[in-house]
């Protein structure tokens, strides 16, 4: 089936997490990603929104978190109709470094051969999200620093794994309307990719066991995955196409660093389509990304109130 515009790959993965400081300490301090934006949840400005990524915060390298602990949001449940694994790429030959780095910090690590021939490490983040580091060739520039040098540094998101009851329905949406192709398949997992099977463009559909509980969003669960689109015009064209196929799609929302539409795919996972422009340097110098608390223009009048409600975090 023809599709109206090309998804470029993943844009970001967003999770509901527990406390802010352990989240920063983990993704920045242990995993070694750059904090490229410290802002608030635009739908609930008393909660932080942290964006982690590579040096420039390129789409496809971005993991974002909402630290919701202490707001009354309960822990979620991992299950069907949910993104259950978020994978990042690390260079071939770096898994021993990562195994030691994680275990030295008390993280329980499982070595796994990987479904599609790539070795990996699996572990839980401080909120209970399942994270995987996959050793693979990935040409994207890392955020390299003294603690994690370029020979070991994470390159970006490798892909996401969805646990779904009916993989064929999600696959049909991805291939029919979003321009993905099936690039590999095992008995229980279908791997799809946008524009070639490169890291940052991968979606894996895992068939949920028949007795699997339904996933419930809450602390320690992935909230949604966002796919990247080049322009607002293409985003509107895809929106019309999705509406035409009976999906319920939100209006375009201004997320300051990108524009977004949201919809649930047929197995219930929340998908977002986000524009590449304007990006994370729209309100901060590239060298200073992530240092100051940035608010969208419409929340600036409320800055003092918002800052009073947010738990202080170390820079
Ligand atoms: Zn998002």
PDB file of C-alpha atoms and ligand atoms in Angstrom:
ATOM      1  CA  UNK A   1       0.000   0.000   0.000  1.00  0.00           C
ATOM      2  CA  UNK A   2       1.304   3.461  -0.812  1.00  0.00           C
ATOM      3  CA  UNK A   3       1.987   5.731   2.097  1.00  0.00           C
ATOM      4  CA  UNK A   4       1.745   9.507   1.970  1.00  0.00           C
ATOM      5  CA  UNK A   5       4.951  10.456   3.804  1.00  0.00           C
ATOM      6  CA  UNK A   6       8.065   8.738   5.077  1.00  0.00           C
ATOM      7  CA  UNK A   7       8.702   8.080   8.714  1.00  0.00           C
ATOM      8  CA  UNK A   8      12.452   8.664   9.139  1.00  0.00           C
ATOM      9  CA  UNK A   9      12.846   6.316  12.098  1.00  0.00           C
ATOM     10  CA  UNK A  10      12.332   6.669  15.817  1.00  0.00           C
ATOM     11  CA  UNK A  11      12.219  10.151  17.310  1.00  0.00           C
ATOM     12  CA  UNK A  12      12.105   9.356  21.047  1.00  0.00           C
ATOM     13  CA  UNK A  13      10.874   6.912  23.655  1.00  0.00           C
ATOM     14  CA  UNK A  14       9.055   8.349  26.685  1.00  0.00           C
ATOM     15  CA  UNK A  15       8.643   6.603  30.031  1.00  0.00           C
ATOM     16  CA  UNK A  16       6.801   7.311  33.245  1.00  0.00           C
ATOM     17  CA  UNK A  17       9.429   6.892  35.955  1.00  0.00           C
ATOM     18  CA  UNK A  18       9.713   7.260  39.731  1.00  0.00           C
ATOM     19  CA  UNK A  19      12.108   9.789  41.319  1.00  0.00           C
ATOM     20  CA  UNK A  20      13.932  12.507  39.378  1.00  0.00           C
ATOM     21  CA  UNK A  21      17.409  12.309  40.893  1.00  0.00           C
ATOM     22  CA  UNK A  22      17.926   8.526  40.517  1.00  0.00           C
ATOM     23  CA  UNK A  23      16.674   8.827  36.934  1.00  0.00           C
ATOM     24  CA  UNK A  24      19.247  11.541  36.157  1.00  0.00           C
ATOM     25  CA  UNK A  25      21.961   9.608  37.964  1.00  0.00           C
ATOM     26  CA  UNK A  26      21.182   6.519  35.896  1.00  0.00           C
ATOM     27  CA  UNK A  27      20.684   7.800  32.350  1.00  0.00           C
ATOM     28  CA  UNK A  28      23.295  10.535  32.602  1.00  0.00           C
ATOM     29  CA  UNK A  29      25.679   9.130  35.196  1.00  0.00           C
ATOM     30  CA  UNK A  30      25.647   5.399  34.413  1.00  0.00           C
ATOM     31  CA  UNK A  31      24.376   5.027  30.826  1.00  0.00           C
ATOM     32  CA  UNK A  32      26.298   8.167  29.883  1.00  0.00           C
ATOM     33  CA  UNK A  33      23.684   9.931  27.765  1.00  0.00           C
ATOM     34  CA  UNK A  34      23.670  13.699  27.625  1.00  0.00           C
ATOM     35  CA  UNK A  35      20.832  15.516  29.377  1.00  0.00           C
ATOM     36  CA  UNK A  36      19.826  17.627  26.385  1.00  0.00           C
ATOM     37  CA  UNK A  37      16.755  19.253  27.914  1.00  0.00           C
ATOM     38  CA  UNK A  38      15.446  19.813  31.408  1.00  0.00           C
ATOM     39  CA  UNK A  39      11.885  21.001  31.104  1.00  0.00           C
ATOM     40  CA  UNK A  40       8.444  20.103  32.450  1.00  0.00           C
ATOM     41  CA  UNK A  41       5.633  17.887  31.284  1.00  0.00           C
ATOM     42  CA  UNK A  42       3.637  20.287  29.111  1.00  0.00           C
ATOM     43  CA  UNK A  43       0.429  18.517  30.177  1.00  0.00           C
ATOM     44  CA  UNK A  44       1.367  18.693  33.897  1.00  0.00           C
ATOM     45  CA  UNK A  45       4.029  21.371  34.552  1.00  0.00           C
ATOM     46  CA  UNK A  46       4.610  20.323  38.164  1.00  0.00           C
ATOM     47  CA  UNK A  47       6.416  17.234  36.825  1.00  0.00           C
ATOM     48  CA  UNK A  48       9.832  17.354  35.150  1.00  0.00           C
ATOM     49  CA  UNK A  49      10.414  16.197  31.603  1.00  0.00           C
ATOM     50  CA  UNK A  50      13.996  15.056  31.064  1.00  0.00           C
ATOM     51  CA  UNK A  51      15.344  14.441  27.558  1.00  0.00           C
ATOM     52  CA  UNK A  52      18.497  12.348  27.226  1.00  0.00           C
ATOM     53  CA  UNK A  53      20.339  11.790  23.964  1.00  0.00           C
ATOM     54  CA  UNK A  54      23.555  12.178  22.049  1.00  0.00           C
ATOM     55  CA  UNK A  55      25.551  15.400  21.902  1.00  0.00           C
ATOM     56  CA  UNK A  56      23.107  17.263  19.679  1.00  0.00           C
ATOM     57  CA  UNK A  57      19.997  15.455  20.829  1.00  0.00           C
ATOM     58  CA  UNK A  58      19.342  13.995  17.395  1.00  0.00           C
ATOM     59  CA  UNK A  59      16.000  12.281  16.774  1.00  0.00           C
ATOM     60  CA  UNK A  60      16.401   8.539  17.296  1.00  0.00           C
ATOM     61  CA  UNK A  61      18.898   8.975  20.116  1.00  0.00           C
ATOM     62  CA  UNK A  62      16.367  10.372  22.572  1.00  0.00           C
ATOM     63  CA  UNK A  63      14.975   8.784  25.739  1.00  0.00           C
ATOM     64  CA  UNK A  64      12.668  10.988  27.763  1.00  0.00           C
ATOM     65  CA  UNK A  65      11.249  10.549  31.248  1.00  0.00           C
ATOM     66  CA  UNK A  66       8.477  11.976  33.409  1.00  0.00           C
ATOM     67  CA  UNK A  67       9.488  11.449  37.080  1.00  0.00           C
ATOM     68  CA  UNK A  68       6.042  11.090  38.626  1.00  0.00           C
ATOM     69  CA  UNK A  69       6.961   9.765  42.098  1.00  0.00           C
ATOM     70  CA  UNK A  70       5.146  11.547  44.904  1.00  0.00           C
ATOM     71  CA  UNK A  71       2.273  12.753  42.737  1.00  0.00           C
ATOM     72  CA  UNK A  72      -0.103   9.893  43.506  1.00  0.00           C
ATOM     73  CA  UNK A  73       0.616   7.996  40.266  1.00  0.00           C
ATOM     74  CA  UNK A  74       0.983   4.289  41.166  1.00  0.00           C
ATOM     75  CA  UNK A  75       3.489   1.835  39.763  1.00  0.00           C
ATOM     76  CA  UNK A  76       2.453   0.484  36.391  1.00  0.00           C
ATOM     77  CA  UNK A  77       2.295  -3.114  35.259  1.00  0.00           C
ATOM     78  CA  UNK A  78       4.304  -4.580  32.417  1.00  0.00           C
ATOM     79  CA  UNK A  79       2.131  -6.482  29.974  1.00  0.00           C
ATOM     80  CA  UNK A  80       0.373  -6.711  26.661  1.00  0.00           C
ATOM     81  CA  UNK A  81      -0.410  -3.595  24.654  1.00  0.00           C
ATOM     82  CA  UNK A  82       2.751  -1.896  25.858  1.00  0.00           C
ATOM     83  CA  UNK A  83       6.350  -1.164  24.952  1.00  0.00           C
ATOM     84  CA  UNK A  84       8.142  -3.595  27.226  1.00  0.00           C
ATOM     85  CA  UNK A  85      11.805  -3.213  26.217  1.00  0.00           C
ATOM     86  CA  UNK A  86      13.808  -0.151  25.174  1.00  0.00           C
ATOM     87  CA  UNK A  87      17.108  -1.008  23.491  1.00  0.00           C
ATOM     88  CA  UNK A  88      20.171   1.196  22.992  1.00  0.00           C
ATOM     89  CA  UNK A  89      23.131   0.528  20.704  1.00  0.00           C
ATOM     90  CA  UNK A  90      26.665   0.251  22.027  1.00  0.00           C
ATOM     91  CA  UNK A  91      29.765  -0.524  19.919  1.00  0.00           C
ATOM     92  CA  UNK A  92      30.774  -4.084  19.142  1.00  0.00           C
ATOM     93  CA  UNK A  93      33.245  -5.266  21.757  1.00  0.00           C
ATOM     94  CA  UNK A  94      31.999  -2.943  24.498  1.00  0.00           C
ATOM     95  CA  UNK A  95      29.676  -5.310  26.353  1.00  0.00           C
ATOM     96  CA  UNK A  96      32.319  -6.363  28.891  1.00  0.00           C
ATOM     97  CA  UNK A  97      32.853  -2.698  29.758  1.00  0.00           C
ATOM     98  CA  UNK A  98      29.120  -2.244  30.206  1.00  0.00           C
ATOM     99  CA  UNK A  99      28.681  -5.447  32.173  1.00  0.00           C
ATOM    100  CA  UNK A 100      31.382  -4.342  34.615  1.00  0.00           C
ATOM    101  CA  UNK A 101      30.154  -0.750  34.776  1.00  0.00           C
ATOM    102  CA  UNK A 102      26.597  -1.814  35.565  1.00  0.00           C
ATOM    103  CA  UNK A 103      27.415  -4.591  38.048  1.00  0.00           C
ATOM    104  CA  UNK A 104      29.922  -2.317  39.844  1.00  0.00           C
ATOM    105  CA  UNK A 105      26.958  -0.016  40.485  1.00  0.00           C
ATOM    106  CA  UNK A 106      24.736  -2.774  41.798  1.00  0.00           C
ATOM    107  CA  UNK A 107      22.676  -3.313  38.622  1.00  0.00           C
ATOM    108  CA  UNK A 108      21.726  -6.961  38.017  1.00  0.00           C
ATOM    109  CA  UNK A 109      22.647  -7.716  34.397  1.00  0.00           C
ATOM    110  CA  UNK A 110      21.552 -10.622  32.214  1.00  0.00           C
ATOM    111  CA  UNK A 111      23.622 -11.508  29.169  1.00  0.00           C
ATOM    112  CA  UNK A 112      21.461 -12.429  26.211  1.00  0.00           C
ATOM    113  CA  UNK A 113      22.333 -13.732  22.766  1.00  0.00           C
ATOM    114  CA  UNK A 114      19.638 -11.563  21.234  1.00  0.00           C
ATOM    115  CA  UNK A 115      16.856 -12.559  18.922  1.00  0.00           C
ATOM    116  CA  UNK A 116      18.447 -11.348  15.695  1.00  0.00           C
ATOM    117  CA  UNK A 117      22.073 -12.335  16.073  1.00  0.00           C
ATOM    118  CA  UNK A 118      23.248  -9.364  18.125  1.00  0.00           C
ATOM    119  CA  UNK A 119      24.535  -9.878  21.658  1.00  0.00           C
ATOM    120  CA  UNK A 120      23.136  -7.740  24.414  1.00  0.00           C
ATOM    121  CA  UNK A 121      22.766  -7.008  28.092  1.00  0.00           C
ATOM    122  CA  UNK A 122      19.405  -6.706  29.782  1.00  0.00           C
ATOM    123  CA  UNK A 123      18.724  -4.956  33.074  1.00  0.00           C
ATOM    124  CA  UNK A 124      16.217  -2.741  34.871  1.00  0.00           C
ATOM    125  CA  UNK A 125      16.551   1.006  35.347  1.00  0.00           C
ATOM    126  CA  UNK A 126      15.873   2.512  38.824  1.00  0.00           C
ATOM    127  CA  UNK A 127      12.120   2.662  38.116  1.00  0.00           C
ATOM    128  CA  UNK A 128      11.880  -0.907  36.801  1.00  0.00           C
ATOM    129  CA  UNK A 129      11.926  -0.222  33.053  1.00  0.00           C
ATOM    130  CA  UNK A 130      13.510  -3.044  31.061  1.00  0.00           C
ATOM    131  CA  UNK A 131      16.541  -1.701  29.210  1.00  0.00           C
ATOM    132  CA  UNK A 132      18.759  -3.557  26.752  1.00  0.00           C
ATOM    133  CA  UNK A 133      22.169  -2.616  25.412  1.00  0.00           C
ATOM    134  CA  UNK A 134      22.713  -4.185  21.993  1.00  0.00           C
ATOM    135  CA  UNK A 135      26.200  -4.496  20.481  1.00  0.00           C
ATOM    136  CA  UNK A 136      25.858  -3.384  16.878  1.00  0.00           C
ATOM    137  CA  UNK A 137      27.412  -1.211  14.228  1.00  0.00           C
ATOM    138  CA  UNK A 138      25.923   2.260  14.563  1.00  0.00           C
ATOM    139  CA  UNK A 139      27.417   5.271  12.770  1.00  0.00           C
ATOM    140  CA  UNK A 140      25.701   7.891  14.910  1.00  0.00           C
ATOM    141  CA  UNK A 141      27.985  10.209  16.901  1.00  0.00           C
ATOM    142  CA  UNK A 142      27.876   9.449  20.635  1.00  0.00           C
ATOM    143  CA  UNK A 143      28.032  11.818  23.599  1.00  0.00           C
ATOM    144  CA  UNK A 144      31.548  10.882  24.619  1.00  0.00           C
ATOM    145  CA  UNK A 145      33.191  12.137  27.789  1.00  0.00           C
ATOM    146  CA  UNK A 146      35.899  11.192  30.267  1.00  0.00           C
ATOM    147  CA  UNK A 147      33.725   8.655  32.056  1.00  0.00           C
ATOM    148  CA  UNK A 148      32.470   6.826  28.952  1.00  0.00           C
ATOM    149  CA  UNK A 149      34.672   7.346  25.909  1.00  0.00           C
ATOM    150  CA  UNK A 150      33.718   6.976  22.259  1.00  0.00           C
ATOM    151  CA  UNK A 151      34.859   3.332  22.120  1.00  0.00           C
ATOM    152  CA  UNK A 152      32.099   2.419  24.576  1.00  0.00           C
ATOM    153  CA  UNK A 153      29.510   5.208  24.524  1.00  0.00           C
ATOM    154  CA  UNK A 154      25.856   4.580  23.740  1.00  0.00           C
ATOM    155  CA  UNK A 155      24.981   5.634  20.180  1.00  0.00           C
ATOM    156  CA  UNK A 156      21.277   6.123  20.661  1.00  0.00           C
ATOM    157  CA  UNK A 157      18.071   4.172  20.834  1.00  0.00           C
ATOM    158  CA  UNK A 158      18.408   0.917  18.904  1.00  0.00           C
ATOM    159  CA  UNK A 159      14.706   0.116  18.873  1.00  0.00           C
ATOM    160  CA  UNK A 160      11.660  -0.696  20.939  1.00  0.00           C
ATOM    161  CA  UNK A 161       9.907  -3.989  21.598  1.00  0.00           C
ATOM    162  CA  UNK A 162       6.125  -4.000  21.770  1.00  0.00           C
ATOM    163  CA  UNK A 163       4.294  -6.803  23.513  1.00  0.00           C
ATOM    164  CA  UNK A 164       1.072  -7.193  21.524  1.00  0.00           C
ATOM    165  CA  UNK A 165      -1.728  -9.731  21.296  1.00  0.00           C
ATOM    166  CA  UNK A 166      -2.110  -9.481  17.523  1.00  0.00           C
ATOM    167  CA  UNK A 167       1.229  -8.545  15.933  1.00  0.00           C
ATOM    168  CA  UNK A 168      -0.215  -8.673  12.413  1.00  0.00           C
ATOM    169  CA  UNK A 169      -2.495  -5.715  13.093  1.00  0.00           C
ATOM    170  CA  UNK A 170       0.351  -3.493  14.300  1.00  0.00           C
ATOM    171  CA  UNK A 171       2.552  -4.712  11.449  1.00  0.00           C
ATOM    172  CA  UNK A 172      -0.174  -3.817   8.954  1.00  0.00           C
ATOM    173  CA  UNK A 173      -0.353  -0.265  10.289  1.00  0.00           C
ATOM    174  CA  UNK A 174       3.431   0.160  10.287  1.00  0.00           C
ATOM    175  CA  UNK A 175       3.865  -1.197   6.773  1.00  0.00           C
ATOM    176  CA  UNK A 176       0.650   0.116   5.257  1.00  0.00           C
ATOM    177  CA  UNK A 177       0.573   3.681   6.561  1.00  0.00           C
ATOM    178  CA  UNK A 178       3.952   4.508   8.077  1.00  0.00           C
ATOM    179  CA  UNK A 179       6.338   3.095   5.477  1.00  0.00           C
ATOM    180  CA  UNK A 180       7.967   0.385   7.579  1.00  0.00           C
ATOM    181  CA  UNK A 181       9.136  -2.940   6.140  1.00  0.00           C
ATOM    182  CA  UNK A 182       9.384  -6.324   7.825  1.00  0.00           C
ATOM    183  CA  UNK A 183      13.146  -6.947   7.913  1.00  0.00           C
ATOM    184  CA  UNK A 184      13.439 -10.069  10.071  1.00  0.00           C
ATOM    185  CA  UNK A 185      11.295 -12.579  11.830  1.00  0.00           C
ATOM    186  CA  UNK A 186      11.561 -15.316  14.438  1.00  0.00           C
ATOM    187  CA  UNK A 187       8.815 -17.575  15.732  1.00  0.00           C
ATOM    188  CA  UNK A 188       7.684 -15.004  18.289  1.00  0.00           C
ATOM    189  CA  UNK A 189       9.146 -11.662  17.196  1.00  0.00           C
ATOM    190  CA  UNK A 190       8.716  -9.633  13.997  1.00  0.00           C
ATOM    191  CA  UNK A 191      11.259  -6.897  13.369  1.00  0.00           C
ATOM    192  CA  UNK A 192      10.274  -3.915  11.258  1.00  0.00           C
ATOM    193  CA  UNK A 193      12.326  -0.943  10.159  1.00  0.00           C
ATOM    194  CA  UNK A 194      11.799   2.427   8.541  1.00  0.00           C
ATOM    195  CA  UNK A 195      14.145   3.126   5.598  1.00  0.00           C
ATOM    196  CA  UNK A 196      16.429   0.141   6.128  1.00  0.00           C
ATOM    197  CA  UNK A 197      17.317  -1.946   9.153  1.00  0.00           C
ATOM    198  CA  UNK A 198      19.600   0.544  10.914  1.00  0.00           C
ATOM    199  CA  UNK A 199      19.715   1.241  14.663  1.00  0.00           C
ATOM    200  CA  UNK A 200      17.263   3.972  15.623  1.00  0.00           C
ATOM    201  CA  UNK A 201      14.721   2.791  13.056  1.00  0.00           C
ATOM    202  CA  UNK A 202      13.650  -0.542  14.528  1.00  0.00           C
ATOM    203  CA  UNK A 203      10.379  -1.758  16.011  1.00  0.00           C
ATOM    204  CA  UNK A 204      10.044  -5.324  17.272  1.00  0.00           C
ATOM    205  CA  UNK A 205       6.629  -6.878  17.717  1.00  0.00           C
ATOM    206  CA  UNK A 206       6.631  -9.674  20.285  1.00  0.00           C
ATOM    207  CA  UNK A 207       3.538 -11.828  20.482  1.00  0.00           C
ATOM    208  CA  UNK A 208       2.179 -11.523  24.029  1.00  0.00           C
ATOM    209  CA  UNK A 209       1.574 -14.880  25.745  1.00  0.00           C
ATOM    210  CA  UNK A 210      -2.133 -15.712  25.825  1.00  0.00           C
ATOM    211  CA  UNK A 211      -2.266 -15.436  29.617  1.00  0.00           C
ATOM    212  CA  UNK A 212      -0.234 -12.204  29.711  1.00  0.00           C
ATOM    213  CA  UNK A 213      -1.792  -9.436  31.787  1.00  0.00           C
ATOM    214  CA  UNK A 214      -2.655  -6.170  30.097  1.00  0.00           C
ATOM    215  CA  UNK A 215       0.001  -3.522  30.565  1.00  0.00           C
ATOM    216  CA  UNK A 216      -0.995  -0.619  32.788  1.00  0.00           C
ATOM    217  CA  UNK A 217       0.769   2.715  32.536  1.00  0.00           C
ATOM    218  CA  UNK A 218       2.318   4.022  35.729  1.00  0.00           C
ATOM    219  CA  UNK A 219       5.738   4.398  37.302  1.00  0.00           C
ATOM    220  CA  UNK A 220       8.267   2.135  35.602  1.00  0.00           C
ATOM    221  CA  UNK A 221       6.527   1.756  32.252  1.00  0.00           C
ATOM    222  CA  UNK A 222       7.069   3.177  28.788  1.00  0.00           C
ATOM    223  CA  UNK A 223       4.363   5.704  27.955  1.00  0.00           C
ATOM    224  CA  UNK A 224       4.809   5.935  24.177  1.00  0.00           C
ATOM    225  CA  UNK A 225       7.187   5.786  21.255  1.00  0.00           C
ATOM    226  CA  UNK A 226       7.525   8.702  18.856  1.00  0.00           C
ATOM    227  CA  UNK A 227       8.441   8.391  15.182  1.00  0.00           C
ATOM    228  CA  UNK A 228      10.258  11.148  13.311  1.00  0.00           C
ATOM    229  CA  UNK A 229       8.812  13.024  10.340  1.00  0.00           C
ATOM    230  CA  UNK A 230      10.679  15.685   8.379  1.00  0.00           C
ATOM    231  CA  UNK A 231       8.068  18.402   8.020  1.00  0.00           C
ATOM    232  CA  UNK A 232       4.786  19.670   9.441  1.00  0.00           C
ATOM    233  CA  UNK A 233       3.189  19.268   5.997  1.00  0.00           C
ATOM    234  CA  UNK A 234       4.074  15.570   5.919  1.00  0.00           C
ATOM    235  CA  UNK A 235       2.817  15.212   9.473  1.00  0.00           C
ATOM    236  CA  UNK A 236      -0.575  16.634   8.433  1.00  0.00           C
ATOM    237  CA  UNK A 237      -0.686  14.325   5.417  1.00  0.00           C
ATOM    238  CA  UNK A 238      -0.065  11.291   7.627  1.00  0.00           C
ATOM    239  CA  UNK A 239      -2.627  12.574  10.115  1.00  0.00           C
ATOM    240  CA  UNK A 240      -5.273  12.725   7.363  1.00  0.00           C
ATOM    241  CA  UNK A 241      -4.313   9.244   6.213  1.00  0.00           C
ATOM    242  CA  UNK A 242      -4.601   7.819   9.739  1.00  0.00           C
ATOM    243  CA  UNK A 243      -7.969   9.523  10.267  1.00  0.00           C
ATOM    244  CA  UNK A 244      -9.104   8.131   6.932  1.00  0.00           C
ATOM    245  CA  UNK A 245      -8.344   4.639   8.211  1.00  0.00           C
ATOM    246  CA  UNK A 246     -10.518   5.157  11.266  1.00  0.00           C
ATOM    247  CA  UNK A 247      -7.805   5.862  13.820  1.00  0.00           C
ATOM    248  CA  UNK A 248      -8.395   8.524  16.434  1.00  0.00           C
ATOM    249  CA  UNK A 249      -5.573  11.048  16.146  1.00  0.00           C
ATOM    250  CA  UNK A 250      -5.029  14.157  18.253  1.00  0.00           C
ATOM    251  CA  UNK A 251      -4.678  17.650  16.859  1.00  0.00           C
ATOM    252  CA  UNK A 252      -1.105  18.830  16.303  1.00  0.00           C
ATOM    253  CA  UNK A 253       0.429  19.798  19.657  1.00  0.00           C
ATOM    254  CA  UNK A 254       3.315  22.233  20.045  1.00  0.00           C
ATOM    255  CA  UNK A 255       5.993  20.493  22.120  1.00  0.00           C
ATOM    256  CA  UNK A 256       8.441  23.420  21.722  1.00  0.00           C
ATOM    257  CA  UNK A 257      11.223  21.151  20.358  1.00  0.00           C
ATOM    258  CA  UNK A 258       8.947  19.368  17.857  1.00  0.00           C
ATOM    259  CA  UNK A 259       5.274  19.218  16.884  1.00  0.00           C
ATOM    260  CA  UNK A 260       3.357  16.080  17.727  1.00  0.00           C
ATOM    261  CA  UNK A 261       0.300  14.032  16.961  1.00  0.00           C
ATOM    262  CA  UNK A 262      -0.710  10.997  19.004  1.00  0.00           C
ATOM    263  CA  UNK A 263      -2.827   7.928  18.362  1.00  0.00           C
ATOM    264  CA  UNK A 264      -3.236   4.384  19.646  1.00  0.00           C
ATOM    265  CA  UNK A 265      -2.233   1.609  17.297  1.00  0.00           C
ATOM    266  CA  UNK A 266      -4.594  -1.399  17.008  1.00  0.00           C
ATOM    267  CA  UNK A 267      -3.075  -3.276  19.983  1.00  0.00           C
ATOM    268  CA  UNK A 268      -3.351  -0.248  22.247  1.00  0.00           C
ATOM    269  CA  UNK A 269       0.219   1.086  22.269  1.00  0.00           C
ATOM    270  CA  UNK A 270       0.414   4.886  22.171  1.00  0.00           C
ATOM    271  CA  UNK A 271       2.249   6.144  19.086  1.00  0.00           C
ATOM    272  CA  UNK A 272       3.386   9.707  18.440  1.00  0.00           C
ATOM    273  CA  UNK A 273       4.624  11.278  15.223  1.00  0.00           C
ATOM    274  CA  UNK A 274       7.009  14.164  15.947  1.00  0.00           C
ATOM    275  CA  UNK A 275       8.636  16.628  13.563  1.00  0.00           C
ATOM    276  CA  UNK A 276      12.425  16.834  13.415  1.00  0.00           C
ATOM    277  CA  UNK A 277      12.413  20.666  13.472  1.00  0.00           C
ATOM    278  CA  UNK A 278      12.972  22.830  15.379  1.00  0.00           C
ATOM    279  CA  UNK A 279      15.013  20.584  17.715  1.00  0.00           C
ATOM    280  CA  UNK A 280      16.596  21.092  21.116  1.00  0.00           C
ATOM    281  CA  UNK A 281      18.773  24.079  20.231  1.00  0.00           C
ATOM    282  CA  UNK A 282      15.714  26.265  19.620  1.00  0.00           C
ATOM    283  CA  UNK A 283      15.948  27.730  23.138  1.00  0.00           C
ATOM    284  CA  UNK A 284      19.484  26.852  24.295  1.00  0.00           C
ATOM    285  CA  UNK A 285      22.999  27.105  22.979  1.00  0.00           C
ATOM    286  CA  UNK A 286      24.307  23.668  21.844  1.00  0.00           C
ATOM    287  CA  UNK A 287      27.100  23.844  24.439  1.00  0.00           C
ATOM    288  CA  UNK A 288      24.646  24.582  27.264  1.00  0.00           C
ATOM    289  CA  UNK A 289      21.933  22.011  26.518  1.00  0.00           C
ATOM    290  CA  UNK A 290      20.198  20.619  29.580  1.00  0.00           C
ATOM    291  CA  UNK A 291      21.705  22.934  32.190  1.00  0.00           C
ATOM    292  CA  UNK A 292      18.848  25.346  32.894  1.00  0.00           C
ATOM    293  CA  UNK A 293      15.203  24.572  33.568  1.00  0.00           C
ATOM    294  CA  UNK A 294      13.552  25.501  30.280  1.00  0.00           C
ATOM    295  CA  UNK A 295       9.863  26.288  30.127  1.00  0.00           C
ATOM    296  CA  UNK A 296       7.705  26.807  27.055  1.00  0.00           C
ATOM    297  CA  UNK A 297       6.779  30.484  26.526  1.00  0.00           C
ATOM    298  CA  UNK A 298       3.240  29.952  27.787  1.00  0.00           C
ATOM    299  CA  UNK A 299       4.520  28.640  31.153  1.00  0.00           C
ATOM    300  CA  UNK A 300       7.148  31.365  31.744  1.00  0.00           C
ATOM    301  CA  UNK A 301       4.675  33.533  33.697  1.00  0.00           C
ATOM    302  CA  UNK A 302       4.293  30.557  36.103  1.00  0.00           C
ATOM    303  CA  UNK A 303       8.022  29.880  36.510  1.00  0.00           C
ATOM    304  CA  UNK A 304       8.249  30.728  40.219  1.00  0.00           C
ATOM    305  CA  UNK A 305       5.238  28.558  41.058  1.00  0.00           C
ATOM    306  CA  UNK A 306       6.533  25.660  38.946  1.00  0.00           C
ATOM    307  CA  UNK A 307      10.038  25.817  40.434  1.00  0.00           C
ATOM    308  CA  UNK A 308       8.543  25.707  43.945  1.00  0.00           C
ATOM    309  CA  UNK A 309       6.754  22.463  43.123  1.00  0.00           C
ATOM    310  CA  UNK A 310       9.672  20.621  41.475  1.00  0.00           C
ATOM    311  CA  UNK A 311      12.087  18.663  43.656  1.00  0.00           C
ATOM    312  CA  UNK A 312      15.555  20.180  43.361  1.00  0.00           C
ATOM    313  CA  UNK A 313      18.011  18.042  41.382  1.00  0.00           C
ATOM    314  CA  UNK A 314      21.776  18.291  41.286  1.00  0.00           C
ATOM    315  CA  UNK A 315      23.118  19.817  38.053  1.00  0.00           C
TER     316      UNK A 315
HETATM  317 ZN1  LIG B   1       6.654  12.003  23.081  1.00  0.00          ZN
END
